[in-house]
Amino acid sequence: MKLQHYIGGIEGLEPSSFEKKVFVQPWEERIFGIHVAMMGLSNHLEAVESVPTKFSSFWTWGHLRQGAEGMNPFDYFKYRYYEKWLGGISGFFVESGYVTEEELSTKTAAYLANLDAPLPSGGEPAIDEQVIEYLRVGDSPACDVDAQPKFKVGDTVTVRNPPPVDHCKLPGYLRTKKGVVDEVYEGTYNYYFPTGDGVGDPMPIYNVVFDSHDIWEDITEPNTKIYVQIFEGYLEDPE
């Protein structure tokens, strides 16, 4: 995970803005809905095989995060939260051939010229039902694979320092740090796709506790504990 995605504990930054509204602008609710519909209609879901959708791609939370991690760091800090979603999802549709950049620009210009212009009509009940069902049941990463956890509660573990990849589930500030296993979650869990740094195949997940002074030294309050859920692929025995 790159620096712009784990700024906690870094000195010299301005206070965080704690925006309480989930959606600040009306369009943010719509881009959230588009993302949810894409996840609910993703081609890796068996239930989608019988749904009459023209969306034929593989799309998950992981793909959204991968796009955000691929952004230029200056752009990442410049744009608001849902502006990043809008840019990433729009770029995906262009790159995947669902719409051309010219078509998208033409539509954008038309709506900016007439903000009261009606939105496209239509709809398909079977698509709506699938998206609602996806919201109800989700896309569980739990796998029916028997794998013995390598570590147990109380074990001291070291976080690996994997090579940089396009998408990483490991907070960067934990690399090479030592922690203690607080809980071993039952079962095994995969990730939507292999990240290239050890995560993807079914494996145990742990809740690991770290002393904040071991991560950020004495700039944090004493006796502060950091709990992080980590895939086994990011852990190794302490040296």
Coordinates of C-alpha atoms in Angstrom, one line a residue:
M1 CA 0.0 0.0 0.0
K2 CA 1.5 3.3 -1.1
L3 CA 2.3 6.3 1.2
Q4 CA -0.9 8.3 0.3
H5 CA -3.0 5.4 1.5
Y6 CA -1.6 5.1 5.1
I7 CA -0.8 8.6 6.3
G8 CA -1.7 7.8 9.9
G9 CA 1.1 8.6 12.3
I10 CA 2.9 11.0 9.9
E11 CA 3.9 14.3 11.4
G12 CA 3.4 17.8 9.9
L13 CA 0.0 17.2 8.4
E14 CA -3.0 19.4 8.9
P15 CA -5.9 18.1 11.1
S16 CA -8.2 15.6 9.4
S17 CA -11.5 16.7 8.1
F18 CA -14.2 14.6 9.7
E19 CA -17.0 15.0 7.2
K20 CA -20.2 13.5 8.7
K21 CA -22.3 13.3 5.6
V22 CA -22.1 10.1 3.7
F23 CA -22.8 11.8 0.4
V24 CA -22.0 15.5 0.2
Q25 CA -23.1 16.1 -3.5
P26 CA -26.1 14.4 -5.1
W27 CA -24.0 12.8 -7.8
E28 CA -21.9 11.0 -5.2
E29 CA -24.9 8.8 -4.3
R30 CA -25.2 7.9 -8.0
I31 CA -21.6 6.9 -8.5
F32 CA -21.8 4.8 -5.3
G33 CA -24.9 3.0 -6.8
I34 CA -23.0 2.4 -10.1
H35 CA -20.2 0.8 -8.3
V36 CA -22.5 -1.4 -6.3
A37 CA -24.3 -2.4 -9.5
M38 CA -21.0 -3.3 -11.1
M39 CA -20.1 -5.5 -8.1
G40 CA -23.5 -7.2 -8.1
L41 CA -23.3 -7.9 -11.9
S42 CA -19.6 -9.0 -11.9
N43 CA -19.0 -12.0 -14.2
H44 CA -17.4 -14.1 -11.4
L45 CA -20.8 -14.4 -9.6
E46 CA -22.6 -17.6 -10.6
A47 CA -26.0 -15.9 -10.1
V48 CA -25.2 -13.4 -12.8
E49 CA -25.2 -16.1 -15.5
S50 CA -29.0 -15.9 -15.9
V51 CA -29.2 -12.1 -15.6
P52 CA -29.8 -10.2 -18.9
T53 CA -27.0 -7.6 -18.4
K54 CA -24.6 -6.1 -20.9
F55 CA -22.0 -5.7 -18.2
S56 CA -19.6 -8.6 -18.7
S57 CA -16.6 -7.7 -16.7
F58 CA -15.0 -8.8 -13.4
W59 CA -15.4 -6.0 -10.9
T60 CA -15.0 -6.0 -7.1
W61 CA -13.9 -3.7 -4.2
G62 CA -10.4 -4.9 -5.0
H63 CA -10.6 -3.4 -8.5
L64 CA -11.8 -0.1 -7.1
R65 CA -8.9 0.0 -4.6
Q66 CA -6.4 -1.1 -7.3
G67 CA -7.5 1.9 -9.4
A68 CA -7.1 4.3 -6.4
E69 CA -3.7 3.0 -5.6
G70 CA -2.6 3.5 -9.2
M71 CA -3.5 7.2 -9.1
N72 CA -0.8 9.9 -9.3
P73 CA -0.2 10.7 -5.6
F74 CA -0.8 14.5 -6.2
D75 CA -4.1 13.7 -7.9
Y76 CA -5.0 11.4 -5.1
F77 CA -4.7 14.2 -2.5
K78 CA -6.3 16.8 -4.9
Y79 CA -9.6 15.0 -5.5
R80 CA -12.4 14.4 -3.1
Y81 CA -13.3 10.8 -2.1
Y82 CA -16.1 10.2 -4.7
E83 CA -14.2 12.1 -7.3
K84 CA -11.6 9.4 -7.3
W85 CA -14.4 6.8 -7.7
L86 CA -15.9 8.8 -10.6
G87 CA -12.5 9.0 -12.3
G88 CA -11.6 5.4 -11.8
I89 CA -15.0 3.9 -12.9
S90 CA -15.2 6.3 -15.9
G91 CA -11.7 5.2 -16.9
F92 CA -12.6 1.6 -16.5
F93 CA -15.6 1.9 -18.8
V94 CA -13.6 3.7 -21.5
E95 CA -10.6 1.2 -21.3
S96 CA -13.0 -1.7 -21.4
G97 CA -14.8 -0.4 -24.5
Y98 CA -18.3 0.2 -23.0
V99 CA -18.1 3.9 -24.0
T100 CA -15.5 6.0 -25.9
E101 CA -13.9 9.0 -24.4
E102 CA -15.5 11.1 -27.1
E103 CA -19.0 9.8 -26.3
L104 CA -18.4 10.4 -22.6
S105 CA -17.2 13.9 -23.3
T106 CA -20.2 14.7 -25.5
K107 CA -22.7 13.4 -22.9
T108 CA -20.9 15.4 -20.1
A109 CA -21.0 18.6 -22.2
A110 CA -24.7 18.1 -23.0
Y111 CA -25.6 17.7 -19.3
L112 CA -23.5 20.6 -18.2
A113 CA -25.3 22.7 -20.8
N114 CA -28.7 21.6 -19.5
L115 CA -28.6 20.5 -15.9
D116 CA -32.3 19.7 -16.0
A117 CA -32.0 17.4 -19.0
P118 CA -33.8 14.0 -18.3
L119 CA -31.7 11.0 -17.4
P120 CA -31.8 7.9 -19.6
S121 CA -34.9 5.8 -19.0
G122 CA -35.3 2.1 -19.0
G123 CA -34.4 -0.6 -16.5
E124 CA -34.6 -4.3 -16.2
P125 CA -36.3 -5.9 -13.1
A126 CA -34.0 -9.0 -13.2
I127 CA -30.9 -6.7 -13.0
D128 CA -32.5 -4.8 -10.1
E129 CA -33.3 -8.1 -8.3
Q130 CA -29.7 -9.4 -8.7
V131 CA -28.1 -6.2 -7.4
I132 CA -30.5 -6.2 -4.4
E133 CA -29.7 -9.9 -3.8
Y134 CA -26.0 -9.1 -3.9
L135 CA -26.5 -6.4 -1.3
R136 CA -28.3 -9.0 0.9
V137 CA -25.8 -11.9 0.6
G138 CA -22.6 -10.1 -0.4
D139 CA -19.5 -11.9 -1.9
S140 CA -18.0 -13.8 0.9
P141 CA -14.2 -14.5 0.8
A142 CA -14.7 -17.6 3.1
C143 CA -13.5 -20.8 1.4
D144 CA -14.2 -24.4 1.9
V145 CA -10.5 -25.3 2.0
D146 CA -8.9 -27.0 5.0
A147 CA -5.6 -25.2 5.9
Q148 CA -3.9 -25.4 9.3
P149 CA -3.0 -21.9 10.6
K150 CA 0.7 -21.4 10.8
F151 CA 0.5 -19.3 14.0
K152 CA -1.6 -19.4 17.2
V153 CA -2.8 -16.9 19.7
G154 CA 0.1 -15.4 21.6
D155 CA 2.7 -16.1 18.9
T156 CA 5.1 -13.2 18.0
V157 CA 5.1 -12.6 14.2
T158 CA 7.0 -10.3 11.9
V159 CA 5.2 -8.6 9.0
R160 CA 6.9 -9.3 5.7
N161 CA 8.2 -6.6 3.4
P162 CA 6.8 -7.7 0.1
P163 CA 7.8 -6.1 -3.2
P164 CA 5.6 -3.2 -4.5
V165 CA 2.6 -4.3 -6.5
D166 CA -0.4 -2.6 -8.1
H167 CA -2.6 -3.5 -5.2
C168 CA -1.6 -4.4 -1.7
K169 CA -3.7 -5.3 1.3
L170 CA -0.9 -4.6 3.8
P171 CA -0.7 -1.1 5.5
G172 CA 2.8 0.1 4.6
Y173 CA 3.6 1.3 8.2
L174 CA 3.5 -2.4 9.3
R175 CA 6.3 -3.6 7.1
T176 CA 9.0 -5.4 9.1
K177 CA 7.2 -4.7 12.4
K178 CA 6.7 -7.3 15.1
G179 CA 3.3 -8.0 16.6
V180 CA 1.5 -10.6 18.6
V181 CA -1.4 -12.8 17.3
D182 CA -4.5 -11.8 19.2
E183 CA -7.0 -14.0 17.4
V184 CA -7.0 -16.6 14.7
Y185 CA -10.1 -16.4 12.6
E186 CA -11.9 -19.6 11.9
G187 CA -11.6 -20.9 8.3
T188 CA -9.7 -19.7 5.3
Y189 CA -10.3 -16.7 3.1
N190 CA -9.2 -15.8 -0.4
Y191 CA -9.0 -12.5 -2.1
Y192 CA -10.8 -11.4 -5.3
F193 CA -7.7 -11.9 -7.4
P194 CA -4.0 -12.6 -6.8
T195 CA -2.3 -9.4 -5.7
G196 CA 1.2 -10.6 -6.7
D197 CA 2.6 -10.1 -3.2
G198 CA 1.4 -13.3 -1.5
V199 CA -2.4 -12.8 -1.2
G200 CA -5.1 -14.3 -3.3
D201 CA -5.3 -18.1 -2.6
P202 CA -7.3 -19.3 0.4
M203 CA -5.4 -18.8 3.7
P204 CA -6.0 -18.0 7.4
I205 CA -6.5 -14.4 8.6
Y206 CA -5.2 -13.2 11.9
N207 CA -6.0 -10.2 14.2
V208 CA -2.5 -9.0 15.2
V209 CA -1.8 -6.4 17.9
F210 CA 1.1 -4.0 17.7
D211 CA 2.5 -1.5 20.2
S212 CA 2.2 1.9 18.6
H213 CA 5.8 2.8 19.9
D214 CA 7.1 -0.1 17.8
I215 CA 5.6 1.5 14.8
W216 CA 5.9 5.3 15.3
E217 CA 8.2 5.4 18.3
D218 CA 7.4 7.9 21.0
I219 CA 5.2 10.3 18.9
T220 CA 2.2 8.3 20.0
E221 CA 0.7 8.1 23.5
P222 CA 2.1 5.3 25.6
N223 CA 0.2 2.0 26.0
T224 CA -1.6 2.5 22.6
K225 CA -2.3 -0.7 20.8
I226 CA -3.0 -1.1 17.1
Y227 CA -5.1 -4.1 16.0
V228 CA -4.9 -5.1 12.3
Q229 CA -6.5 -8.0 10.5
I230 CA -3.7 -9.6 8.3
F231 CA -3.6 -12.4 5.7
E232 CA -1.2 -15.1 6.7
G233 CA 0.8 -14.5 3.5
Y234 CA 2.0 -11.2 5.0
L235 CA 3.4 -12.8 8.1
E236 CA 6.5 -14.8 9.0
D237 CA 8.3 -16.1 12.1
P238 CA 10.3 -13.4 13.9
E239 CA 14.0 -13.6 13.1

